[in-house]
Coordinates of C-alpha atoms in Angstrom, one line a residue:
Chain K
M1325 CA 45.6 170.5 67.0
I1326 CA 43.5 172.1 69.8
I1327 CA 41.4 169.7 71.7
S1328 CA 38.0 171.0 72.7
P1329 CA 37.1 171.0 76.7
G1330 CA 34.1 168.4 75.7
N1331 CA 36.4 166.0 74.3
L1332 CA 39.1 166.4 76.9
L1333 CA 36.3 165.7 79.6
F1334 CA 35.0 162.6 77.6
A1335 CA 38.7 161.6 77.6
T1336 CA 39.3 161.8 81.1
I1337 CA 35.8 159.9 82.1
S1338 CA 36.6 157.4 79.7
F1339 CA 40.1 157.1 81.2
S1340 CA 38.9 157.1 84.8
V1341 CA 36.0 154.5 84.1
F1342 CA 38.6 152.2 82.5
M1343 CA 40.8 152.3 85.3
L1344 CA 38.0 151.8 87.9
V1345 CA 36.8 148.6 86.0
L1346 CA 40.4 147.4 85.9
L1347 CA 40.7 147.9 89.5
I1348 CA 38.0 146.0 90.3
F1349 CA 38.7 143.5 88.1
M1350 CA 42.3 142.9 89.7
S1351 CA 40.8 143.4 93.2
F1352 CA 38.6 140.5 92.4
S1353 CA 41.1 138.4 90.9
L1354 CA 43.3 138.9 94.0
V1355 CA 40.6 137.9 96.2
I1356 CA 39.8 134.9 94.0
K1357 CA 43.4 133.8 94.1
N1358 CA 43.8 134.6 97.9
R1359 CA 40.7 132.3 98.3
R1360 CA 42.0 129.6 96.3
D1361 CA 45.5 129.8 98.1
K1362 CA 43.9 129.6 101.5
E1363 CA 41.6 126.8 100.2
K1364 CA 44.8 125.1 98.8
I1365 CA 46.4 125.2 102.3
R1366 CA 43.6 123.5 103.9
W1367 CA 43.4 120.8 101.3
L1368 CA 47.0 120.1 101.8
V1369 CA 46.4 119.8 105.6
K1370 CA 43.9 117.4 104.7
T1371 CA 45.7 115.5 102.3
N1372 CA 48.6 115.2 104.2
A1373 CA 46.9 113.8 107.2
L1374 CA 45.2 111.0 105.0
I1375 CA 48.4 110.2 103.5
T1376 CA 50.5 110.0 106.8
R1377 CA 47.5 107.5 107.9
T1378 CA 47.8 105.6 104.6
I1379 CA 51.7 105.0 105.1
F1380 CA 51.5 103.7 108.4
F1381 CA 48.3 101.8 108.0
E1382 CA 48.7 98.2 108.9
E1383 CA 46.2 95.4 107.5
E1384 CA 44.4 93.2 109.7
E1385 CA 44.7 89.6 108.8
N1386 CA 42.2 88.7 105.8
A1387 CA 40.7 92.3 106.2
G1388 CA 42.3 94.0 102.9
F1389 CA 43.2 97.6 102.5
F1390 CA 40.7 99.9 103.6
I1391 CA 41.4 103.4 104.5
P1392 CA 38.2 104.8 106.4
V1393 CA 37.5 108.3 104.6
N1394 CA 35.3 110.6 106.9
K1395 CA 32.3 112.5 105.3
R1396 CA 34.0 115.6 105.0
M1397 CA 36.8 114.2 102.9
T1398 CA 34.2 112.0 100.6
G1399 CA 32.6 115.5 100.1
L1400 CA 35.7 117.1 99.1
L1401 CA 36.6 114.2 96.8
K1402 CA 34.0 115.2 94.6
N1403 CA 35.9 118.2 93.4
P1404 CA 38.1 117.5 90.8
L1405 CA 40.7 120.0 91.8
F1406 CA 40.9 118.6 95.2
R1407 CA 41.2 115.0 93.7
Q1408 CA 44.4 116.1 91.6
T1409 CA 45.7 117.9 94.5
L1410 CA 45.7 114.6 96.4
I1411 CA 47.0 112.7 93.4
N1412 CA 49.8 115.3 93.3
E1413 CA 50.9 114.9 96.9
L1414 CA 50.6 111.1 96.3
V1415 CA 52.9 111.1 93.7
V1416 CA 55.5 113.4 95.3
T1417 CA 55.2 111.1 98.5
S1418 CA 55.5 108.0 96.6
K1419 CA 58.7 109.1 94.9
N1420 CA 60.3 109.0 98.5
L1421 CA 58.8 106.0 100.0
A1422 CA 59.4 102.2 99.1
G1423 CA 58.2 99.1 100.6
V1424 CA 54.7 98.7 102.5
A1425 CA 54.4 102.5 102.9
G1426 CA 54.8 102.9 98.9
A1427 CA 52.3 100.1 98.5
N1428 CA 49.8 101.6 100.6
L1429 CA 49.8 104.9 98.7
A1430 CA 49.2 102.8 95.6
H1431 CA 46.4 101.1 97.3
L1432 CA 44.7 104.4 98.2
Y1433 CA 45.0 105.9 94.8
N1434 CA 43.2 102.9 93.8
Q1435 CA 40.6 102.8 96.6
L1436 CA 39.4 106.5 95.9
G1437 CA 39.5 105.8 92.1
L1438 CA 41.8 108.6 91.4
E1439 CA 43.4 106.3 88.5
K1440 CA 40.2 107.2 86.5
D1441 CA 41.2 110.9 86.7
T1442 CA 44.7 110.0 85.5
L1443 CA 43.3 108.1 82.8
K1444 CA 41.0 111.0 81.6
K1445 CA 44.3 113.1 81.5
L1446 CA 45.8 110.3 79.5
N1447 CA 43.3 111.0 76.7
H1448 CA 43.8 114.8 77.0
F1449 CA 44.8 116.9 73.9
S1450 CA 47.8 118.6 75.6
W1451 CA 50.8 116.8 75.7
H1452 CA 52.1 117.9 79.1
K1453 CA 48.8 116.6 80.8
R1454 CA 49.4 113.3 79.3
A1455 CA 53.0 113.1 80.2
K1456 CA 51.9 114.0 83.7
A1457 CA 49.3 111.1 83.7
I1458 CA 52.1 108.7 82.4
Q1459 CA 54.2 109.8 85.5
E1460 CA 51.2 109.4 87.9
L1461 CA 50.7 105.7 86.6
A1462 CA 54.1 104.8 86.9
T1463 CA 55.0 106.3 90.3
L1464 CA 51.8 104.9 91.8
Q1465 CA 52.8 101.5 90.4
Q1466 CA 49.7 100.8 88.2
L1467 CA 51.4 97.9 86.8
E1468 CA 48.0 96.8 85.0
Y1469 CA 48.4 100.0 82.8
S1470 CA 51.7 99.2 81.3
P1471 CA 50.3 98.0 77.9
V1472 CA 48.8 101.4 77.4
L1473 CA 52.4 102.9 78.1
Y1474 CA 53.9 100.6 75.8
N1475 CA 52.0 102.1 72.8
L1476 CA 52.9 105.4 73.8
T1477 CA 56.7 104.3 73.7
N1478 CA 56.9 105.5 70.1
H1479 CA 54.5 108.5 70.3
K1480 CA 55.4 111.3 68.0
N1481 CA 55.7 113.7 70.8
E1482 CA 59.0 113.6 72.3
Y1483 CA 57.9 114.3 76.0
I1484 CA 55.0 111.7 76.1
R1485 CA 57.3 108.8 74.7
M1486 CA 60.1 109.8 77.2
E1487 CA 57.7 109.5 79.9
A1488 CA 56.3 106.6 78.8
Q1489 CA 59.9 104.7 77.9
T1490 CA 61.1 105.8 81.3
S1491 CA 57.8 104.3 82.9
F1492 CA 57.9 100.9 81.0
V1493 CA 61.4 100.5 82.5
K1494 CA 60.4 101.5 86.0
F1495 CA 57.8 98.7 85.6
H1496 CA 59.7 96.1 83.9
G1497 CA 63.3 96.7 84.7
F1498 CA 65.7 95.5 81.8
D1499 CA 62.8 93.8 80.2
G1500 CA 61.3 97.0 79.9
L1501 CA 63.8 98.0 77.1
S1502 CA 62.0 96.2 74.8
F1503 CA 60.6 99.4 73.1
L1504 CA 63.8 99.8 71.8
N1505 CA 62.9 96.9 69.4
E1506 CA 60.1 98.8 67.6
I1507 CA 60.8 102.7 68.3
T1508 CA 61.3 104.8 65.0
Y1509 CA 62.0 108.0 66.6
P1510 CA 65.4 109.2 68.2
I1511 CA 66.0 108.7 71.7
S1512 CA 67.7 112.2 72.8
E1513 CA 71.1 112.3 74.5
W1514 CA 69.4 113.5 77.5
H1515 CA 66.8 110.7 77.4
Q1516 CA 69.3 108.0 77.2
I1517 CA 71.0 109.2 80.4
N1518 CA 67.7 109.2 82.1
L1519 CA 67.0 105.7 80.9
L1520 CA 70.7 104.7 82.3
T1521 CA 69.9 106.3 85.6
E1522 CA 66.7 104.6 86.0
L1523 CA 68.5 101.1 85.0
S1524 CA 71.1 101.7 87.7
N1525 CA 68.4 101.8 90.4
I1526 CA 67.6 98.1 89.2
P1527 CA 69.6 94.9 89.9
A1528 CA 71.4 94.3 86.6
S1529 CA 70.0 91.2 85.0
N1530 CA 68.5 90.0 81.5
F1531 CA 70.6 91.8 79.0
K1532 CA 68.4 90.1 76.2
G1533 CA 67.9 91.9 72.9
I1534 CA 71.3 94.3 73.1
E1535 CA 72.9 92.4 70.1
N1536 CA 69.9 93.3 68.0
W1537 CA 69.8 96.7 69.1
L1538 CA 73.4 96.9 68.0
K1539 CA 72.0 96.4 64.5
S1540 CA 68.8 98.6 64.5
S1541 CA 67.8 100.9 61.7
N1542 CA 67.2 103.4 64.2
D1543 CA 70.8 105.0 64.9
S1544 CA 69.9 106.4 68.3
V1545 CA 69.1 102.9 69.4
I1546 CA 72.5 101.5 68.3
I1547 CA 74.3 104.2 70.4
F1548 CA 72.1 103.4 73.3
A1549 CA 72.9 99.8 73.1
L1550 CA 76.7 100.6 72.9
K1551 CA 76.5 102.8 76.2
L1552 CA 74.5 99.7 77.8
S1553 CA 77.2 97.0 76.6
A1554 CA 80.2 99.6 77.9
S1555 CA 78.1 100.0 81.6
Y1556 CA 77.2 96.5 81.8
H1557 CA 80.6 95.3 80.2
Q1558 CA 79.0 93.0 77.7
F1559 CA 82.2 91.2 76.5
Q1560 CA 80.5 88.8 74.5
L1561 CA 79.2 91.6 72.2
Y1562 CA 82.7 92.4 71.2
D1563 CA 82.3 91.5 67.5
R1564 CA 79.3 93.3 67.0
I1565 CA 80.7 96.6 68.8
V1566 CA 83.8 96.4 66.3
E1567 CA 81.1 95.9 63.3
C1568 CA 79.8 99.3 64.5
L1569 CA 83.2 100.9 63.8
K1570 CA 82.2 100.6 59.9
H1571 CA 78.6 102.4 60.6
T1572 CA 77.9 105.2 58.0
N1573 CA 76.5 107.3 60.9
P1574 CA 79.8 109.2 62.4
K1575 CA 77.9 109.4 65.6
V1576 CA 77.8 105.7 66.0
R1577 CA 81.3 105.1 65.0
F1578 CA 82.4 107.4 67.8
Q1579 CA 80.3 105.9 70.4
A1580 CA 81.9 102.4 69.3
I1581 CA 85.2 103.8 69.9
K1582 CA 84.4 105.1 73.2
C1583 CA 82.7 101.4 73.9
L1584 CA 85.9 99.7 72.9
K1585 CA 87.6 101.6 75.6
D1586 CA 85.9 99.3 78.2
I1587 CA 85.3 96.2 76.1
Y1588 CA 88.5 95.3 74.2
E1589 CA 90.8 92.3 73.1
D1590 CA 94.2 92.1 71.6
N1591 CA 93.2 93.1 68.5
T1592 CA 91.2 96.4 69.5
A1593 CA 94.0 98.8 68.8
W1594 CA 94.6 97.5 65.4
H1595 CA 91.0 98.3 64.7
L1596 CA 91.1 101.8 66.1
M1597 CA 94.6 102.6 64.5
S1598 CA 93.3 101.1 60.9
M1599 CA 90.5 103.5 61.0
Y1600 CA 92.2 106.5 62.3
T1601 CA 93.2 108.4 59.1
S1602 CA 90.0 108.4 57.5
E1603 CA 88.1 109.7 60.9
P1604 CA 87.3 113.3 61.7
K1605 CA 89.5 115.1 64.4
S1606 CA 86.9 114.4 67.1
H1607 CA 87.1 110.6 66.4
Q1608 CA 90.7 110.9 66.2
L1609 CA 91.1 112.2 69.6
Q1610 CA 88.9 109.6 71.0
I1611 CA 90.9 106.8 69.1
L1612 CA 93.7 108.2 71.0
A1613 CA 91.8 108.3 74.5
A1614 CA 90.9 104.9 73.9
L1615 CA 94.6 103.6 72.9
K1616 CA 95.8 105.5 76.1
E1617 CA 93.7 102.6 78.0
I1618 CA 94.5 99.6 75.8
A1619 CA 97.8 100.4 73.7
S1620 CA 100.6 98.2 74.3
G1621 CA 104.2 97.8 72.4
D1622 CA 102.5 97.4 69.1
S1623 CA 100.9 100.7 69.1
I1624 CA 103.8 102.9 69.7
S1625 CA 105.1 103.3 66.2
F1626 CA 101.7 104.6 65.2
L1627 CA 101.8 107.1 68.3
E1628 CA 105.0 108.1 67.5
K1629 CA 104.0 109.2 64.2
Q1630 CA 100.8 111.1 65.7
L1631 CA 103.5 113.2 67.6
E1632 CA 104.3 114.8 64.5
S1633 CA 100.6 116.2 63.8
E1634 CA 100.4 119.8 63.5
D1635 CA 97.6 119.9 65.9
H1636 CA 98.4 120.1 69.4
Q1637 CA 95.6 118.4 70.8
I1638 CA 96.7 115.2 68.8
K1639 CA 100.1 115.8 69.8
I1640 CA 99.0 115.7 73.6
A1641 CA 96.7 113.0 73.3
A1642 CA 99.5 110.7 71.5
A1643 CA 101.8 111.5 74.2
R1644 CA 99.5 110.6 76.9
A1645 CA 98.8 107.4 75.2
L1646 CA 102.8 106.8 74.8
Y1647 CA 103.1 107.4 78.4
R1648 CA 101.0 104.5 79.2
C1649 CA 102.8 101.9 77.0
G1650 CA 105.6 101.4 79.4
D1651 CA 109.4 102.6 79.4
E1652 CA 109.5 102.2 75.5
G1653 CA 106.5 104.6 75.1
V1654 CA 108.1 107.1 77.6
N1655 CA 111.4 106.9 75.9
V1656 CA 109.8 107.5 72.6
V1657 CA 108.4 111.0 73.9
E1658 CA 111.3 112.0 76.0
K1659 CA 114.0 111.1 73.4
H1660 CA 111.9 112.9 70.5
P1661 CA 114.5 115.1 68.5
K1662 CA 112.2 117.6 69.3
A1663 CA 111.5 116.7 73.3
S1664 CA 113.3 120.4 74.4
H1665 CA 111.5 122.7 71.9
Y1666 CA 108.1 124.0 72.3
P1667 CA 105.4 122.6 71.9
L1668 CA 106.5 119.0 72.8
H1669 CA 108.6 120.3 76.0
D1670 CA 105.6 121.7 77.4
I1671 CA 103.6 118.5 76.6
I1672 CA 106.0 116.5 78.2
Q1673 CA 105.7 118.6 81.4
Q1674 CA 101.9 118.5 81.5
V1675 CA 101.6 114.6 80.7
K1676 CA 104.4 114.0 83.6
M1677 CA 102.0 116.1 85.7
E1678 CA 99.2 114.5 85.1
S1679 CA 100.8 110.8 85.5
K1680 CA 101.8 111.7 88.9
K1681 CA 98.4 112.6 90.2
Chain C
M785 CA 66.3 108.7 122.3
K786 CA 66.1 112.3 121.4
I787 CA 66.1 112.4 117.4
L788 CA 66.4 115.7 115.4
V789 CA 65.0 115.2 111.9
A790 CA 65.9 117.8 109.3
D791 CA 63.8 117.7 105.7
D792 CA 62.6 120.3 103.7
D793 CA 59.8 118.2 102.4
L794 CA 56.9 118.9 105.0
L795 CA 55.3 115.7 104.5
M796 CA 58.5 113.8 104.7
L797 CA 59.2 115.5 107.9
R798 CA 55.5 114.5 109.5
T799 CA 56.2 110.8 108.1
L800 CA 59.4 110.5 109.8
E801 CA 58.2 112.3 113.1
F802 CA 55.1 109.9 113.1
R803 CA 57.1 106.9 112.8
L804 CA 59.8 107.8 115.3
K805 CA 57.1 108.9 117.8
K806 CA 55.5 105.7 117.3
D807 CA 58.6 103.8 118.0
G808 CA 59.0 105.8 121.3
H809 CA 61.6 108.5 120.5
T810 CA 61.3 112.1 121.3
V811 CA 61.5 113.8 117.8
F812 CA 62.5 117.4 117.1
T813 CA 62.0 118.7 113.4
T814 CA 63.3 121.3 111.4
R815 CA 62.9 122.3 107.6
D816 CA 66.2 123.9 107.2
G817 CA 69.8 123.3 107.5
R818 CA 70.6 126.7 109.6
E819 CA 67.9 126.1 111.9
A820 CA 69.1 122.4 112.3
L821 CA 72.4 123.4 113.6
S822 CA 70.8 125.9 116.2
Q823 CA 68.7 123.1 117.4
I824 CA 71.4 120.6 117.7
E825 CA 73.3 123.1 120.0
K826 CA 70.1 123.6 122.0
I827 CA 68.6 120.1 122.4
A828 CA 71.8 117.8 122.4
P829 CA 70.0 115.4 120.4
D830 CA 71.1 111.4 120.7
L831 CA 70.6 111.1 116.7
I832 CA 70.4 113.4 113.7
I833 CA 68.6 112.3 110.4
T834 CA 69.1 114.8 107.7
D835 CA 68.5 115.3 104.1
L836 CA 71.2 116.5 102.1
M837 CA 69.5 119.0 99.8
M838 CA 68.1 121.7 102.4
P839 CA 67.7 125.4 102.2
F840 CA 70.8 127.7 103.8
T841 CA 72.9 124.5 105.0
S842 CA 73.3 121.4 103.4
G843 CA 73.3 117.8 104.9
M844 CA 76.9 117.4 104.3
E845 CA 77.5 120.8 106.2
I846 CA 75.5 119.5 108.9
I847 CA 77.8 116.5 109.2
G848 CA 80.8 118.5 108.9
S849 CA 79.8 121.0 111.8
V850 CA 78.5 118.1 114.1
R851 CA 81.8 116.4 113.8
Q852 CA 83.6 119.4 114.6
M853 CA 81.6 120.1 117.9
P854 CA 83.3 119.1 121.2
G855 CA 82.0 116.5 123.5
R856 CA 80.1 113.3 122.7
R857 CA 79.8 112.0 119.1
I858 CA 76.3 112.5 117.7
P859 CA 75.4 109.8 115.1
V860 CA 74.1 111.1 111.9
I861 CA 71.9 109.1 109.5
I862 CA 71.5 110.8 105.9
L863 CA 68.3 110.3 104.0
S864 CA 68.7 111.3 100.5
A865 CA 67.5 110.8 96.8
M866 CA 71.1 111.2 95.8
G867 CA 72.4 107.9 95.8
Q868 CA 75.3 108.3 93.5
E869 CA 78.6 106.4 94.9
N870 CA 80.7 109.8 95.0
V871 CA 77.8 111.4 97.2
V872 CA 77.4 108.6 99.4
L873 CA 81.1 108.1 99.8
E874 CA 81.7 111.8 100.5
A875 CA 79.0 111.4 102.9
F876 CA 80.8 108.8 105.0
Q877 CA 84.0 110.2 104.8
L878 CA 82.9 113.4 106.4
G879 CA 81.6 111.3 109.1
A880 CA 78.0 110.1 108.1
D881 CA 77.3 106.9 110.4
D882 CA 74.5 105.7 107.8
Y883 CA 73.0 106.5 104.6
I884 CA 69.5 105.7 103.1
T885 CA 68.5 106.2 99.7
K886 CA 65.3 107.9 98.9
P887 CA 62.8 105.8 98.1
F888 CA 62.9 104.4 101.3
S889 CA 60.7 102.1 103.5
P890 CA 59.9 103.8 107.2
N891 CA 60.0 100.3 108.6
E892 CA 63.8 100.0 107.5
L893 CA 64.5 103.5 108.8
S894 CA 63.0 102.3 112.2
V895 CA 65.3 99.2 112.2
R896 CA 68.3 101.3 111.3
V897 CA 67.7 104.0 114.0
R898 CA 67.4 101.3 116.6
R899 CA 71.0 100.1 115.7
F900 CA 71.9 103.7 117.3
M901 CA 70.1 103.0 120.8
V902 CA 72.6 102.2 123.5

């Protein structure tokens, strides 16, 4: 096909015009972006100065908390973007500071009415803004909004309920776990770690509720309650934990086995050995790992049988447990008829090396 | 007392500088670990306050280097959000003299710094 010179000229001009418009648009965007960046740097200098003043503010007797704000700052505070910049800086700084300094930052947040901005975000349609708002309220110690956060602990959006649950624990410590009584959505493995980390910063007290959570209809709540029981050595819950070994959900049974490694009585090994054959391999390995910690002479014949397994992982786990059963257990492994043959020979060397560490 | 403060968070650095200057100390600040090491050689501080997670050189590496330096022993305070037992123990094993976990109170830091004044 031959293109006429007229069409070619038209195409060239159109393309040039398009490129020119694009160039103008890009330059314009860059200018705006640069201006915003420079403005943000100026804002940060101002917010940092205000925050530093607030951190070291000392209340005069009976005068109450009030940080004087100059006219320029008052003007800037009318800009929602500046207010958000200030909130962001307050949140970051509050995470690092405790005591009077932390409380002063929370006072400043209230003095400037910044909580209104946060509450607006809390009703925003996008989940990430709502999650951010929850974090702001919790970090800046806005305890009066804790009932609002409680209502969000069972929100259909995972991120919103995760933030709300963590914040509620931040506010109320172990009492804050009361949301476990009502939540219907599962708690992810990741969030369980978050909650345990949050709790580890709080003095351990008031473990009310764990017994009920071990009977929850929400399986993830049972799993979390088992982790709590193990972490905080709740020996009085032993019978309830043993009950969990019969749970229909294999994940609950797995966690119960793990938990019994830390909370055990004389008959724990018997319970674990009784369920062994009906469990999948992952659970069997966990049972053998638990027996390594709690097994005694009564478990030796059971463990000896496991040495006959075709599975090498089972064999080595059984050998490890036997080595922890005193001389009798060690003899069972080392005087086994196949002790000088592969794989038992290699397993013995491996376990011996581990026990020397 | 000459104090070197190393933290990559600018606001935290300013906060510490403000508090320590208010307490009458001479304060030097830096935002990265590598610069902190060169500052230590230049100014020979009486005390070092350092964060653990910093660009180029971590707080742990700073303690290690300071402990290998000949001459007088410079006390080191670690100021970190990492409060796990193993991290704290590692810091002490390397030769840290104190460990403050964030969030912390500037007043508490001030008291802890005073302990190193001879």
